Amino acid sequence: MEGKGIVVPEGCQEVLLHACCAPCSSAIVEWLVQHQIRPVIFYYNPNIFPLEEYEIRKNESKRHAESLGIKWIDGDYDHEAWLGSVCGLEGEPERGLRCQQCFTLRLTEAAKVAKRLGISYFATTLASSRWKSLDQINRAGHLAEQTVNDVSFWAQNWRKAGLQERRNQLLKEFDFYNQQYCGCEFSFRQKNISTKD
């Protein structure tokens, strides 16, 4: 099935959707439902800092899923373990090796959850952000599917089919909290540095 640049894997009727936040997932979820694909939202973002920011984003994602009657799964928040996984990469720029490691960690966990639930495909809303490298996201997804057998990564540029514009409309309709940085303390510092220049 294909629609304006979005290509659905053959036989895909359900997908585990790793969600970074409610704004980024909203238009994707709407598109999936409209095309008879059942999304299961998996919120797994141990990179987000501080905890208060994490809780706000998590609660918005949950609120969105519940309003649509969609299954929502809360991944563990272990920021210390995440910090350990990117140790030595703290000084990397955005879209550098730290981001690659972060994406791989999160998508590997998504692949594990998809397999546990018997869902053949997993995807991520990270691929809807113009601030992220699609190449890095796709590389992370394919590494995850190689690590976890019997699940496939749906590599999709979710900026297509008018979804970016629809995201902005849904942001207002749902009155979502719209974060101003990727999530980790390193991206937050770099954002603050760039806005001061």
Coordinates of C-alpha atoms in Angstrom, one line a residue:
M1 CA 0.0 0.0 0.0
E2 CA 1.3 3.4 -0.9
G3 CA 0.1 7.0 -0.3
K4 CA 2.0 10.2 -1.2
G5 CA 5.4 8.9 -0.3
I6 CA 4.4 6.6 2.5
V7 CA 5.0 2.9 1.6
V8 CA 3.4 0.4 3.9
P9 CA 5.2 -2.9 4.2
E10 CA 3.3 -5.8 2.7
G11 CA 0.9 -7.4 5.1
C12 CA 1.4 -4.8 7.8
Q13 CA -1.8 -4.4 9.8
E14 CA -0.2 -3.5 13.1
V15 CA 2.9 -1.6 14.1
L16 CA 4.7 -0.9 17.3
L17 CA 5.3 2.9 17.1
H18 CA 8.2 4.2 19.2
A19 CA 7.0 7.7 20.1
C20 CA 9.4 10.4 21.1
C21 CA 6.5 12.8 22.0
A22 CA 2.8 13.5 21.4
P23 CA 3.2 16.2 18.8
C24 CA 5.5 14.1 16.6
S25 CA 3.3 11.0 16.9
S26 CA -0.1 12.7 16.4
A27 CA -0.2 12.9 12.6
I28 CA 1.5 9.6 12.1
V29 CA -1.1 7.8 14.4
E30 CA -3.9 9.5 12.6
W31 CA -2.5 8.4 9.2
L32 CA -2.0 4.8 10.4
V33 CA -5.6 4.6 11.7
Q34 CA -7.0 6.1 8.5
H35 CA -5.2 3.4 6.6
Q36 CA -6.4 0.5 8.7
I37 CA -3.1 -0.1 10.5
R38 CA -3.3 -0.5 14.3
P39 CA -0.6 1.4 16.1
V40 CA 0.6 0.4 19.6
I41 CA 2.5 3.4 21.0
F42 CA 5.7 2.6 22.9
Y43 CA 7.0 5.6 24.9
Y44 CA 10.7 4.9 25.6
N45 CA 12.9 7.9 26.0
P46 CA 15.5 7.5 28.8
N47 CA 17.5 10.3 27.1
I48 CA 15.1 13.0 28.3
F49 CA 16.4 15.3 31.0
P50 CA 15.4 16.5 33.6
L51 CA 12.8 14.1 35.0
E52 CA 10.2 16.9 35.1
E53 CA 10.5 17.3 31.3
Y54 CA 10.3 13.6 30.8
E55 CA 7.1 13.4 32.9
I56 CA 5.4 16.2 30.9
R57 CA 6.2 14.6 27.6
K58 CA 5.2 11.1 28.8
N59 CA 1.9 12.3 30.1
E60 CA 1.1 14.2 26.9
S61 CA 1.8 11.0 24.9
K62 CA -0.4 9.0 27.2
R63 CA -3.2 11.6 27.1
H64 CA -3.1 11.5 23.3
A65 CA -3.2 7.7 23.1
E66 CA -6.0 7.4 25.6
S67 CA -8.1 10.1 23.8
L68 CA -8.0 7.8 20.7
G69 CA -8.4 4.5 22.5
I70 CA -5.0 3.4 21.4
K71 CA -2.8 1.0 23.4
W72 CA 0.1 2.9 25.1
I73 CA 3.1 1.2 26.7
D74 CA 5.4 3.0 29.1
G75 CA 9.1 2.1 28.7
D76 CA 11.4 2.3 31.7
Y77 CA 13.0 5.6 32.5
D78 CA 16.6 4.9 33.5
H79 CA 18.5 8.1 32.6
E80 CA 21.6 6.9 34.5
A81 CA 21.8 3.8 32.2
W82 CA 21.3 6.0 29.2
L83 CA 24.2 8.2 30.3
G84 CA 26.3 5.1 30.6
S85 CA 25.4 4.1 27.1
V86 CA 26.6 7.4 25.6
C87 CA 29.6 7.8 27.9
G88 CA 32.5 9.4 26.0
L89 CA 30.1 10.9 23.5
E90 CA 28.9 13.8 25.6
G91 CA 30.8 16.4 23.5
E92 CA 29.4 15.2 20.2
P93 CA 27.4 17.7 18.2
E94 CA 23.7 17.1 17.4
R95 CA 23.5 14.4 14.6
G96 CA 26.8 13.1 15.8
L97 CA 27.8 9.7 17.3
R98 CA 25.9 10.3 20.5
C99 CA 22.6 10.6 18.6
Q100 CA 23.4 7.5 16.6
Q101 CA 24.0 5.6 19.9
C102 CA 20.8 7.0 21.4
F103 CA 18.6 6.0 18.5
T104 CA 20.1 2.5 18.4
L105 CA 19.4 2.0 22.1
R106 CA 15.8 3.2 21.9
L107 CA 15.0 1.3 18.7
T108 CA 16.5 -1.9 19.9
E109 CA 14.3 -1.7 22.9
A110 CA 11.3 -1.0 20.6
A111 CA 12.2 -4.1 18.5
K112 CA 12.3 -6.2 21.7
V113 CA 8.9 -5.0 22.8
A114 CA 7.4 -5.6 19.3
K115 CA 8.7 -9.2 19.4
R116 CA 7.4 -9.8 22.9
L117 CA 3.9 -8.6 21.7
G118 CA 4.0 -10.6 18.5
I119 CA 4.0 -7.5 16.3
S120 CA 6.0 -8.0 13.1
Y121 CA 6.9 -4.3 12.4
F122 CA 8.2 -1.4 14.4
A123 CA 8.7 2.2 13.4
T124 CA 9.6 5.5 15.1
T125 CA 8.3 9.0 15.2
L126 CA 11.9 10.2 15.4
A127 CA 11.7 10.1 11.6
S128 CA 9.2 12.9 11.5
S129 CA 11.6 15.5 12.9
R130 CA 13.4 17.8 10.5
W131 CA 16.1 18.2 13.2
K132 CA 17.0 14.5 13.1
S133 CA 19.1 12.6 10.5
L134 CA 17.0 10.1 8.7
D135 CA 20.1 8.2 7.8
Q136 CA 21.0 7.8 11.5
I137 CA 17.5 6.7 12.3
N138 CA 17.3 4.2 9.5
R139 CA 20.7 2.8 10.5
A140 CA 19.6 2.5 14.1
G141 CA 16.4 0.7 13.0
H142 CA 18.2 -1.7 10.8
L143 CA 20.7 -2.5 13.5
A144 CA 17.8 -3.1 15.9
E145 CA 16.1 -5.6 13.5
Q146 CA 19.4 -7.4 13.1
T147 CA 19.8 -7.7 16.9
V148 CA 16.2 -8.8 17.5
N149 CA 15.0 -11.7 15.3
D150 CA 11.6 -11.9 13.7
V151 CA 10.8 -8.2 13.6
S152 CA 11.2 -5.7 10.8
F153 CA 11.9 -2.0 10.9
W154 CA 9.5 0.1 8.9
A155 CA 12.0 2.7 7.6
Q156 CA 9.8 5.7 6.7
N157 CA 10.2 9.4 6.3
W158 CA 7.1 10.5 8.2
R159 CA 7.5 14.1 7.0
K160 CA 5.8 13.1 3.7
A161 CA 2.1 13.1 2.7
G162 CA 1.4 16.4 4.4
L163 CA 2.1 14.9 7.8
Q164 CA 4.4 17.8 8.9
E165 CA 1.6 20.3 8.2
R166 CA -1.0 18.0 9.9
R167 CA 1.3 17.7 12.9
N168 CA 1.2 21.5 13.4
Q169 CA -2.6 21.5 13.1
L170 CA -2.9 18.7 15.7
L171 CA -0.5 20.4 18.0
K172 CA -3.0 23.3 18.3
E173 CA -6.1 21.0 18.3
F174 CA -4.9 18.9 21.2
D175 CA -3.1 21.9 22.9
F176 CA 0.0 19.7 23.2
Y177 CA 3.1 20.8 25.2
N178 CA 5.6 21.5 22.5
Q179 CA 9.2 21.0 23.7
Q180 CA 12.0 23.2 22.5
Y181 CA 14.9 20.8 22.5
C182 CA 15.6 17.1 21.6
G183 CA 15.5 15.8 25.2
C184 CA 19.0 15.2 26.7
E185 CA 21.0 17.6 28.7
F186 CA 23.6 17.8 25.9
S187 CA 21.1 18.9 23.3
F188 CA 19.6 21.4 25.8
R189 CA 23.0 23.0 26.4
Q190 CA 23.8 23.2 22.7
K191 CA 20.4 24.8 22.0
N192 CA 21.1 27.4 24.7
I193 CA 24.5 28.1 23.3
S194 CA 23.2 28.5 19.7
T195 CA 20.4 30.9 20.8
K196 CA 23.0 33.1 22.7
D197 CA 25.2 33.4 19.6

